[in-house]
């Protein structure tokens, strides 16, 4: 049995402020320790349920060099550093049996949610709409169907990464973060186990569990999620091809984005659009747009 644990930082137990998630700020080292401890709790839970599991952990925050390798459970392997294929879910493949998202946060524009954003804060919204072959207008569905498909929905990191897992046939069986992130996950993947480790009061405030209590809950929940993984359907965005719209914070990023073949300006000064034959292609283009958004005008 193979499991991929993707660990972000904003939704880690005890964390509420960017000083704890930014390498240039004074409290970052403490944030790294909290992040590594939450990851270890989930690794332990996976191995409680499946003692011989192959556990891969993807560091999925910022530089992708946050988890402390020497403090990580030695029974797991660590994916760290960037750039890399599949970004926050690097290590996923068709042989993976379950994905677990730890320390995730709600998408940009939603909340209240602790440190809510999408990708790097330069993406305001991503909308993915399925389109039947030959159909020129986007679909109108807005919720998971009986087959686990989602069409016509705004997505943040939870949805974008869960859909990438789903494209490979992998279910996301667990998500931890604040209550807003857990609600976002439950709307997309109703069968998944969610672990709210804090109640968001705003962008930089929350009522938090004690970290040790949060880790106890994470370990039990991870074991339960792995045990029930066959009951949880992969999230898929369908039907293909897909129409994608991305709202960007910087108008200059729109100028850069339109240099990419197939990307065009859409309604409004900050929106670009493109069509993709499948979700993997859409995911890669969204990641490219996020990188372009970090380039500042000369």
JSON list of C-alpha atoms in Angstrom, two decimals, residues 31-238:
[
{"chain": "A", "resi": 31, "resn": "UNK", "atom": "CA", "xyz": [6.48, 26.88, 12.61]},
{"chain": "A", "resi": 32, "resn": "UNK", "atom": "CA", "xyz": [8.76, 24.29, 11.00]},
{"chain": "A", "resi": 33, "resn": "UNK", "atom": "CA", "xyz": [8.78, 22.24, 14.19]},
{"chain": "A", "resi": 34, "resn": "UNK", "atom": "CA", "xyz": [4.98, 22.35, 14.47]},
{"chain": "A", "resi": 35, "resn": "UNK", "atom": "CA", "xyz": [4.67, 21.36, 10.80]},
{"chain": "A", "resi": 36, "resn": "UNK", "atom": "CA", "xyz": [7.04, 18.41, 11.18]},
{"chain": "A", "resi": 37, "resn": "UNK", "atom": "CA", "xyz": [5.25, 17.19, 14.30]},
{"chain": "A", "resi": 38, "resn": "UNK", "atom": "CA", "xyz": [1.84, 17.22, 12.55]},
{"chain": "A", "resi": 39, "resn": "UNK", "atom": "CA", "xyz": [3.34, 15.34, 9.61]},
{"chain": "A", "resi": 40, "resn": "UNK", "atom": "CA", "xyz": [4.76, 12.74, 11.98]},
{"chain": "A", "resi": 41, "resn": "UNK", "atom": "CA", "xyz": [1.36, 12.22, 13.58]},
{"chain": "A", "resi": 42, "resn": "UNK", "atom": "CA", "xyz": [-0.17, 11.46, 10.19]},
{"chain": "A", "resi": 43, "resn": "UNK", "atom": "CA", "xyz": [2.69, 9.16, 9.20]},
{"chain": "A", "resi": 44, "resn": "UNK", "atom": "CA", "xyz": [2.16, 7.25, 12.44]},
{"chain": "A", "resi": 45, "resn": "UNK", "atom": "CA", "xyz": [-1.57, 6.97, 11.76]},
{"chain": "A", "resi": 46, "resn": "UNK", "atom": "CA", "xyz": [-1.03, 5.61, 8.27]},
{"chain": "A", "resi": 47, "resn": "UNK", "atom": "CA", "xyz": [1.38, 3.01, 9.62]},
{"chain": "A", "resi": 48, "resn": "UNK", "atom": "CA", "xyz": [-0.95, 2.12, 12.49]},
{"chain": "A", "resi": 49, "resn": "UNK", "atom": "CA", "xyz": [-3.49, 1.07, 9.86]},
{"chain": "A", "resi": 50, "resn": "UNK", "atom": "CA", "xyz": [-0.99, -0.38, 7.34]},
{"chain": "A", "resi": 51, "resn": "UNK", "atom": "CA", "xyz": [2.32, -1.26, 9.05]},
{"chain": "A", "resi": 52, "resn": "UNK", "atom": "CA", "xyz": [4.03, -2.16, 5.76]},
{"chain": "A", "resi": 53, "resn": "UNK", "atom": "CA", "xyz": [2.85, 0.92, 3.84]},
{"chain": "A", "resi": 54, "resn": "UNK", "atom": "CA", "xyz": [5.21, 2.87, 1.61]},
{"chain": "A", "resi": 55, "resn": "UNK", "atom": "CA", "xyz": [4.78, 6.44, 2.91]},
{"chain": "A", "resi": 56, "resn": "UNK", "atom": "CA", "xyz": [6.00, 9.40, 0.86]},
{"chain": "A", "resi": 57, "resn": "UNK", "atom": "CA", "xyz": [5.80, 12.91, 2.34]},
{"chain": "A", "resi": 58, "resn": "UNK", "atom": "CA", "xyz": [5.74, 15.96, 0.03]},
{"chain": "A", "resi": 59, "resn": "UNK", "atom": "CA", "xyz": [6.83, 19.25, 1.61]},
{"chain": "A", "resi": 60, "resn": "UNK", "atom": "CA", "xyz": [4.21, 21.52, 0.02]},
{"chain": "A", "resi": 61, "resn": "UNK", "atom": "CA", "xyz": [4.73, 25.00, 1.46]},
{"chain": "A", "resi": 62, "resn": "UNK", "atom": "CA", "xyz": [6.53, 27.94, -0.11]},
{"chain": "A", "resi": 63, "resn": "UNK", "atom": "CA", "xyz": [10.08, 26.87, -0.89]},
{"chain": "A", "resi": 64, "resn": "UNK", "atom": "CA", "xyz": [9.15, 23.20, -0.33]},
{"chain": "A", "resi": 65, "resn": "UNK", "atom": "CA", "xyz": [12.06, 23.11, 2.16]},
{"chain": "A", "resi": 66, "resn": "UNK", "atom": "CA", "xyz": [10.28, 23.51, 5.49]},
{"chain": "A", "resi": 67, "resn": "UNK", "atom": "CA", "xyz": [9.92, 20.07, 7.07]},
{"chain": "A", "resi": 68, "resn": "UNK", "atom": "CA", "xyz": [12.92, 19.17, 9.22]},
{"chain": "A", "resi": 69, "resn": "UNK", "atom": "CA", "xyz": [14.36, 16.00, 7.65]},
{"chain": "A", "resi": 70, "resn": "UNK", "atom": "CA", "xyz": [16.21, 14.92, 10.79]},
{"chain": "A", "resi": 71, "resn": "UNK", "atom": "CA", "xyz": [13.00, 15.17, 12.85]},
{"chain": "A", "resi": 72, "resn": "UNK", "atom": "CA", "xyz": [10.71, 13.44, 10.36]},
{"chain": "A", "resi": 73, "resn": "UNK", "atom": "CA", "xyz": [9.61, 9.87, 11.11]},
{"chain": "A", "resi": 74, "resn": "UNK", "atom": "CA", "xyz": [12.37, 7.72, 9.62]},
{"chain": "A", "resi": 75, "resn": "UNK", "atom": "CA", "xyz": [9.82, 5.25, 8.23]},
{"chain": "A", "resi": 76, "resn": "UNK", "atom": "CA", "xyz": [8.75, 7.80, 5.60]},
{"chain": "A", "resi": 77, "resn": "UNK", "atom": "CA", "xyz": [10.58, 9.25, 2.59]},
{"chain": "A", "resi": 78, "resn": "UNK", "atom": "CA", "xyz": [10.59, 12.99, 1.98]},
{"chain": "A", "resi": 79, "resn": "UNK", "atom": "CA", "xyz": [10.11, 14.94, -1.26]},
{"chain": "A", "resi": 80, "resn": "UNK", "atom": "CA", "xyz": [11.56, 18.45, -0.87]},
{"chain": "A", "resi": 81, "resn": "UNK", "atom": "CA", "xyz": [12.75, 21.32, -3.07]},
{"chain": "A", "resi": 82, "resn": "UNK", "atom": "CA", "xyz": [11.51, 22.90, -6.29]},
{"chain": "A", "resi": 83, "resn": "UNK", "atom": "CA", "xyz": [10.73, 23.16, -9.16]},
{"chain": "A", "resi": 84, "resn": "UNK", "atom": "CA", "xyz": [9.30, 19.68, -9.51]},
{"chain": "A", "resi": 85, "resn": "UNK", "atom": "CA", "xyz": [6.59, 17.84, -11.37]},
{"chain": "A", "resi": 86, "resn": "UNK", "atom": "CA", "xyz": [3.16, 17.91, -9.70]},
{"chain": "A", "resi": 87, "resn": "UNK", "atom": "CA", "xyz": [4.19, 20.68, -7.33]},
{"chain": "A", "resi": 88, "resn": "UNK", "atom": "CA", "xyz": [2.40, 20.23, -3.97]},
{"chain": "A", "resi": 89, "resn": "UNK", "atom": "CA", "xyz": [1.51, 16.61, -4.70]},
{"chain": "A", "resi": 90, "resn": "UNK", "atom": "CA", "xyz": [4.88, 15.53, -6.10]},
{"chain": "A", "resi": 91, "resn": "UNK", "atom": "CA", "xyz": [5.29, 11.79, -5.75]},
{"chain": "A", "resi": 92, "resn": "UNK", "atom": "CA", "xyz": [1.75, 10.92, -6.75]},
{"chain": "A", "resi": 93, "resn": "UNK", "atom": "CA", "xyz": [1.32, 8.31, -9.45]},
{"chain": "A", "resi": 94, "resn": "UNK", "atom": "CA", "xyz": [-1.21, 5.72, -10.58]},
{"chain": "A", "resi": 95, "resn": "UNK", "atom": "CA", "xyz": [0.22, 3.26, -8.04]},
{"chain": "A", "resi": 96, "resn": "UNK", "atom": "CA", "xyz": [-0.66, 5.52, -5.09]},
{"chain": "A", "resi": 97, "resn": "UNK", "atom": "CA", "xyz": [-3.56, 4.18, -3.02]},
{"chain": "A", "resi": 98, "resn": "UNK", "atom": "CA", "xyz": [-4.37, 7.27, -0.95]},
{"chain": "A", "resi": 99, "resn": "UNK", "atom": "CA", "xyz": [-3.43, 10.94, -0.61]},
{"chain": "A", "resi": 100, "resn": "UNK", "atom": "CA", "xyz": [-3.59, 12.83, 2.68]},
{"chain": "A", "resi": 101, "resn": "UNK", "atom": "CA", "xyz": [-3.51, 16.65, 2.83]},
{"chain": "A", "resi": 102, "resn": "UNK", "atom": "CA", "xyz": [-2.10, 18.06, 6.09]},
{"chain": "A", "resi": 103, "resn": "UNK", "atom": "CA", "xyz": [-2.01, 21.72, 7.14]},
{"chain": "A", "resi": 104, "resn": "UNK", "atom": "CA", "xyz": [-4.07, 22.97, 4.19]},
{"chain": "A", "resi": 105, "resn": "UNK", "atom": "CA", "xyz": [-5.96, 26.29, 4.05]},
{"chain": "A", "resi": 106, "resn": "UNK", "atom": "CA", "xyz": [-9.10, 27.70, 2.45]},
{"chain": "A", "resi": 107, "resn": "UNK", "atom": "CA", "xyz": [-8.93, 29.28, -1.01]},
{"chain": "A", "resi": 108, "resn": "UNK", "atom": "CA", "xyz": [-8.52, 32.98, -1.76]},
{"chain": "A", "resi": 109, "resn": "UNK", "atom": "CA", "xyz": [-11.65, 35.01, -1.18]},
{"chain": "A", "resi": 110, "resn": "UNK", "atom": "CA", "xyz": [-13.22, 32.54, 1.25]},
{"chain": "A", "resi": 111, "resn": "UNK", "atom": "CA", "xyz": [-13.34, 32.53, 4.99]},
{"chain": "A", "resi": 112, "resn": "UNK", "atom": "CA", "xyz": [-12.82, 33.64, 7.56]},
{"chain": "A", "resi": 113, "resn": "UNK", "atom": "CA", "xyz": [-9.81, 31.42, 7.05]},
{"chain": "A", "resi": 114, "resn": "UNK", "atom": "CA", "xyz": [-6.32, 31.49, 8.54]},
{"chain": "A", "resi": 115, "resn": "UNK", "atom": "CA", "xyz": [-3.85, 32.80, 5.93]},
{"chain": "A", "resi": 116, "resn": "UNK", "atom": "CA", "xyz": [-6.33, 32.12, 3.11]},
{"chain": "A", "resi": 117, "resn": "UNK", "atom": "CA", "xyz": [-4.90, 32.31, -0.41]},
{"chain": "A", "resi": 118, "resn": "UNK", "atom": "CA", "xyz": [-4.47, 30.32, -3.61]},
{"chain": "A", "resi": 119, "resn": "UNK", "atom": "CA", "xyz": [-0.98, 29.23, -4.68]},
{"chain": "A", "resi": 120, "resn": "UNK", "atom": "CA", "xyz": [1.26, 32.23, -3.95]},
{"chain": "A", "resi": 121, "resn": "UNK", "atom": "CA", "xyz": [-1.29, 34.91, -3.20]},
{"chain": "A", "resi": 122, "resn": "UNK", "atom": "CA", "xyz": [-1.12, 36.31, -6.74]},
{"chain": "A", "resi": 123, "resn": "UNK", "atom": "CA", "xyz": [-4.02, 34.16, -7.96]},
{"chain": "A", "resi": 124, "resn": "UNK", "atom": "CA", "xyz": [-7.41, 35.47, -6.91]},
{"chain": "A", "resi": 125, "resn": "UNK", "atom": "CA", "xyz": [-9.58, 32.68, -8.32]},
{"chain": "A", "resi": 126, "resn": "UNK", "atom": "CA", "xyz": [-9.45, 29.64, -10.58]},
{"chain": "A", "resi": 127, "resn": "UNK", "atom": "CA", "xyz": [-12.60, 28.40, -12.31]},
{"chain": "A", "resi": 128, "resn": "UNK", "atom": "CA", "xyz": [-12.62, 25.06, -14.10]},
{"chain": "A", "resi": 129, "resn": "UNK", "atom": "CA", "xyz": [-15.59, 24.06, -16.25]},
{"chain": "A", "resi": 130, "resn": "UNK", "atom": "CA", "xyz": [-16.15, 20.77, -18.03]},
{"chain": "A", "resi": 131, "resn": "UNK", "atom": "CA", "xyz": [-17.34, 20.85, -21.63]},
{"chain": "A", "resi": 132, "resn": "UNK", "atom": "CA", "xyz": [-18.73, 18.05, -23.73]},
{"chain": "A", "resi": 133, "resn": "UNK", "atom": "CA", "xyz": [-16.98, 17.40, -27.02]},
{"chain": "A", "resi": 134, "resn": "UNK", "atom": "CA", "xyz": [-18.15, 19.97, -29.57]},
{"chain": "A", "resi": 135, "resn": "UNK", "atom": "CA", "xyz": [-19.88, 22.15, -26.99]},
{"chain": "A", "resi": 136, "resn": "UNK", "atom": "CA", "xyz": [-18.87, 25.82, -27.15]},
{"chain": "A", "resi": 137, "resn": "UNK", "atom": "CA", "xyz": [-20.49, 27.05, -23.93]},
{"chain": "A", "resi": 138, "resn": "UNK", "atom": "CA", "xyz": [-19.22, 25.98, -20.48]},
{"chain": "A", "resi": 139, "resn": "UNK", "atom": "CA", "xyz": [-21.27, 23.56, -18.42]},
{"chain": "A", "resi": 140, "resn": "UNK", "atom": "CA", "xyz": [-23.46, 24.75, -15.57]},
{"chain": "A", "resi": 141, "resn": "UNK", "atom": "CA", "xyz": [-23.02, 22.14, -12.85]},
{"chain": "A", "resi": 142, "resn": "UNK", "atom": "CA", "xyz": [-21.80, 23.34, -9.46]},
{"chain": "A", "resi": 143, "resn": "UNK", "atom": "CA", "xyz": [-21.45, 20.31, -7.19]},
{"chain": "A", "resi": 144, "resn": "UNK", "atom": "CA", "xyz": [-20.06, 16.79, -7.06]},
{"chain": "A", "resi": 145, "resn": "UNK", "atom": "CA", "xyz": [-22.29, 14.35, -8.89]},
{"chain": "A", "resi": 146, "resn": "UNK", "atom": "CA", "xyz": [-23.04, 10.77, -7.95]},
{"chain": "A", "resi": 147, "resn": "UNK", "atom": "CA", "xyz": [-19.91, 9.67, -9.79]},
{"chain": "A", "resi": 148, "resn": "UNK", "atom": "CA", "xyz": [-17.65, 12.08, -7.87]},
{"chain": "A", "resi": 149, "resn": "UNK", "atom": "CA", "xyz": [-17.28, 14.53, -10.78]},
{"chain": "A", "resi": 150, "resn": "UNK", "atom": "CA", "xyz": [-17.23, 18.29, -10.32]},
{"chain": "A", "resi": 151, "resn": "UNK", "atom": "CA", "xyz": [-17.97, 20.77, -13.09]},
{"chain": "A", "resi": 152, "resn": "UNK", "atom": "CA", "xyz": [-18.00, 24.57, -13.15]},
{"chain": "A", "resi": 153, "resn": "UNK", "atom": "CA", "xyz": [-16.49, 25.45, -9.79]},
{"chain": "A", "resi": 154, "resn": "UNK", "atom": "CA", "xyz": [-14.00, 27.87, -8.22]},
{"chain": "A", "resi": 155, "resn": "UNK", "atom": "CA", "xyz": [-11.05, 25.94, -6.84]},
{"chain": "A", "resi": 156, "resn": "UNK", "atom": "CA", "xyz": [-8.24, 26.71, -4.44]},
{"chain": "A", "resi": 157, "resn": "UNK", "atom": "CA", "xyz": [-5.26, 24.58, -3.52]},
{"chain": "A", "resi": 158, "resn": "UNK", "atom": "CA", "xyz": [-7.49, 21.92, -1.95]},
{"chain": "A", "resi": 159, "resn": "UNK", "atom": "CA", "xyz": [-9.56, 21.43, -5.08]},
{"chain": "A", "resi": 160, "resn": "UNK", "atom": "CA", "xyz": [-6.73, 21.86, -7.57]},
{"chain": "A", "resi": 161, "resn": "UNK", "atom": "CA", "xyz": [-4.52, 19.29, -5.84]},
{"chain": "A", "resi": 162, "resn": "UNK", "atom": "CA", "xyz": [-7.36, 16.88, -5.10]},
{"chain": "A", "resi": 163, "resn": "UNK", "atom": "CA", "xyz": [-8.34, 16.98, -8.77]},
{"chain": "A", "resi": 164, "resn": "UNK", "atom": "CA", "xyz": [-4.75, 16.22, -9.78]},
{"chain": "A", "resi": 165, "resn": "UNK", "atom": "CA", "xyz": [-4.86, 13.21, -7.50]},
{"chain": "A", "resi": 166, "resn": "UNK", "atom": "CA", "xyz": [-8.22, 12.26, -8.94]},
{"chain": "A", "resi": 167, "resn": "UNK", "atom": "CA", "xyz": [-6.87, 12.51, -12.48]},
{"chain": "A", "resi": 168, "resn": "UNK", "atom": "CA", "xyz": [-4.45, 9.74, -11.49]},
{"chain": "A", "resi": 169, "resn": "UNK", "atom": "CA", "xyz": [-7.23, 7.74, -9.84]},
{"chain": "A", "resi": 170, "resn": "UNK", "atom": "CA", "xyz": [-6.08, 8.54, -6.29]},
{"chain": "A", "resi": 171, "resn": "UNK", "atom": "CA", "xyz": [-8.60, 9.50, -3.57]},
{"chain": "A", "resi": 172, "resn": "UNK", "atom": "CA", "xyz": [-7.83, 12.21, -1.02]},
{"chain": "A", "resi": 173, "resn": "UNK", "atom": "CA", "xyz": [-8.83, 10.41, 2.15]},
{"chain": "A", "resi": 174, "resn": "UNK", "atom": "CA", "xyz": [-7.90, 13.01, 4.80]},
{"chain": "A", "resi": 175, "resn": "UNK", "atom": "CA", "xyz": [-7.50, 16.77, 5.13]},
{"chain": "A", "resi": 176, "resn": "UNK", "atom": "CA", "xyz": [-6.48, 18.83, 8.15]},
{"chain": "A", "resi": 177, "resn": "UNK", "atom": "CA", "xyz": [-6.52, 22.58, 8.61]},
{"chain": "A", "resi": 178, "resn": "UNK", "atom": "CA", "xyz": [-8.85, 25.17, 10.10]},
{"chain": "A", "resi": 179, "resn": "UNK", "atom": "CA", "xyz": [-12.62, 24.72, 10.06]},
{"chain": "A", "resi": 180, "resn": "UNK", "atom": "CA", "xyz": [-12.99, 26.68, 6.80]},
{"chain": "A", "resi": 181, "resn": "UNK", "atom": "CA", "xyz": [-10.49, 24.45, 4.99]},
{"chain": "A", "resi": 182, "resn": "UNK", "atom": "CA", "xyz": [-12.24, 21.35, 6.29]},
{"chain": "A", "resi": 183, "resn": "UNK", "atom": "CA", "xyz": [-15.60, 22.68, 5.05]},
{"chain": "A", "resi": 184, "resn": "UNK", "atom": "CA", "xyz": [-14.11, 23.36, 1.61]},
{"chain": "A", "resi": 185, "resn": "UNK", "atom": "CA", "xyz": [-12.76, 19.81, 1.45]},
{"chain": "A", "resi": 186, "resn": "UNK", "atom": "CA", "xyz": [-16.04, 18.29, 2.63]},
{"chain": "A", "resi": 187, "resn": "UNK", "atom": "CA", "xyz": [-17.93, 20.10, -0.14]},
{"chain": "A", "resi": 188, "resn": "UNK", "atom": "CA", "xyz": [-15.65, 18.55, -2.75]},
{"chain": "A", "resi": 189, "resn": "UNK", "atom": "CA", "xyz": [-14.96, 15.14, -1.20]},
{"chain": "A", "resi": 190, "resn": "UNK", "atom": "CA", "xyz": [-17.84, 14.34, 1.18]},
{"chain": "A", "resi": 191, "resn": "UNK", "atom": "CA", "xyz": [-16.48, 10.93, 2.18]},
{"chain": "A", "resi": 192, "resn": "UNK", "atom": "CA", "xyz": [-13.01, 12.20, 3.19]},
{"chain": "A", "resi": 193, "resn": "UNK", "atom": "CA", "xyz": [-12.02, 12.43, 6.83]},
{"chain": "A", "resi": 194, "resn": "UNK", "atom": "CA", "xyz": [-11.45, 16.03, 7.94]},
{"chain": "A", "resi": 195, "resn": "UNK", "atom": "CA", "xyz": [-9.58, 17.17, 11.05]},
{"chain": "A", "resi": 196, "resn": "UNK", "atom": "CA", "xyz": [-10.18, 20.81, 12.09]},
{"chain": "A", "resi": 197, "resn": "UNK", "atom": "CA", "xyz": [-7.23, 21.71, 14.31]},
{"chain": "A", "resi": 198, "resn": "UNK", "atom": "CA", "xyz": [-8.35, 25.32, 14.78]},
{"chain": "A", "resi": 199, "resn": "UNK", "atom": "CA", "xyz": [-11.41, 27.54, 14.38]},
{"chain": "A", "resi": 200, "resn": "UNK", "atom": "CA", "xyz": [-10.62, 30.53, 12.19]},
{"chain": "A", "resi": 201, "resn": "UNK", "atom": "CA", "xyz": [-11.51, 33.96, 13.55]},
{"chain": "A", "resi": 202, "resn": "UNK", "atom": "CA", "xyz": [-9.89, 35.84, 10.69]},
{"chain": "A", "resi": 203, "resn": "UNK", "atom": "CA", "xyz": [-6.87, 35.96, 8.42]},
{"chain": "A", "resi": 204, "resn": "UNK", "atom": "CA", "xyz": [-4.42, 35.87, 11.34]},
{"chain": "A", "resi": 205, "resn": "UNK", "atom": "CA", "xyz": [-6.46, 34.69, 14.31]},
{"chain": "A", "resi": 206, "resn": "UNK", "atom": "CA", "xyz": [-7.97, 31.41, 15.46]},
{"chain": "A", "resi": 207, "resn": "UNK", "atom": "CA", "xyz": [-9.05, 29.35, 18.43]},
{"chain": "A", "resi": 208, "resn": "UNK", "atom": "CA", "xyz": [-6.57, 26.48, 18.33]},
{"chain": "A", "resi": 209, "resn": "UNK", "atom": "CA", "xyz": [-6.30, 23.05, 19.85]},
{"chain": "A", "resi": 210, "resn": "UNK", "atom": "CA", "xyz": [-3.24, 22.29, 21.91]},
{"chain": "A", "resi": 211, "resn": "UNK", "atom": "CA", "xyz": [-0.71, 20.90, 19.41]},
{"chain": "A", "resi": 212, "resn": "UNK", "atom": "CA", "xyz": [-0.46, 17.58, 21.26]},
{"chain": "A", "resi": 213, "resn": "UNK", "atom": "CA", "xyz": [-4.24, 17.18, 21.21]},
{"chain": "A", "resi": 214, "resn": "UNK", "atom": "CA", "xyz": [-4.27, 18.02, 17.51]},
{"chain": "A", "resi": 215, "resn": "UNK", "atom": "CA", "xyz": [-1.62, 15.39, 16.83]},
{"chain": "A", "resi": 216, "resn": "UNK", "atom": "CA", "xyz": [-3.55, 12.75, 18.73]},
{"chain": "A", "resi": 217, "resn": "UNK", "atom": "CA", "xyz": [-6.60, 13.50, 16.58]},
{"chain": "A", "resi": 218, "resn": "UNK", "atom": "CA", "xyz": [-4.52, 13.52, 13.40]},
{"chain": "A", "resi": 219, "resn": "UNK", "atom": "CA", "xyz": [-3.04, 10.10, 14.16]},
{"chain": "A", "resi": 220, "resn": "UNK", "atom": "CA", "xyz": [-6.41, 8.52, 14.87]},
{"chain": "A", "resi": 221, "resn": "UNK", "atom": "CA", "xyz": [-8.01, 10.19, 11.84]},
{"chain": "A", "resi": 222, "resn": "UNK", "atom": "CA", "xyz": [-5.22, 9.11, 9.49]},
{"chain": "A", "resi": 223, "resn": "UNK", "atom": "CA", "xyz": [-5.57, 5.50, 10.60]},
{"chain": "A", "resi": 224, "resn": "UNK", "atom": "CA", "xyz": [-9.33, 5.68, 10.09]},
{"chain": "A", "resi": 225, "resn": "UNK", "atom": "CA", "xyz": [-8.97, 7.32, 6.66]},
{"chain": "A", "resi": 226, "resn": "UNK", "atom": "CA", "xyz": [-6.53, 4.66, 5.45]},
{"chain": "A", "resi": 227, "resn": "UNK", "atom": "CA", "xyz": [-8.79, 1.89, 6.73]},
{"chain": "A", "resi": 228, "resn": "UNK", "atom": "CA", "xyz": [-11.76, 3.38, 4.85]},
{"chain": "A", "resi": 229, "resn": "UNK", "atom": "CA", "xyz": [-9.89, 4.43, 1.71]},
{"chain": "A", "resi": 230, "resn": "UNK", "atom": "CA", "xyz": [-11.87, 2.10, -0.56]},
{"chain": "A", "resi": 231, "resn": "UNK", "atom": "CA", "xyz": [-15.06, 4.01, 0.34]},
{"chain": "A", "resi": 232, "resn": "UNK", "atom": "CA", "xyz": [-13.67, 7.40, -0.80]},
{"chain": "A", "resi": 233, "resn": "UNK", "atom": "CA", "xyz": [-13.94, 8.26, -4.48]},
{"chain": "A", "resi": 234, "resn": "UNK", "atom": "CA", "xyz": [-11.26, 10.20, -6.35]},
{"chain": "A", "resi": 235, "resn": "UNK", "atom": "CA", "xyz": [-12.28, 13.74, -7.27]},
{"chain": "A", "resi": 236, "resn": "UNK", "atom": "CA", "xyz": [-12.54, 14.26, -11.01]},
{"chain": "A", "resi": 237, "resn": "UNK", "atom": "CA", "xyz": [-13.34, 17.34, -13.07]},
{"chain": "A", "resi": 238, "resn": "UNK", "atom": "CA", "xyz": [-15.44, 16.34, -16.06]}
]
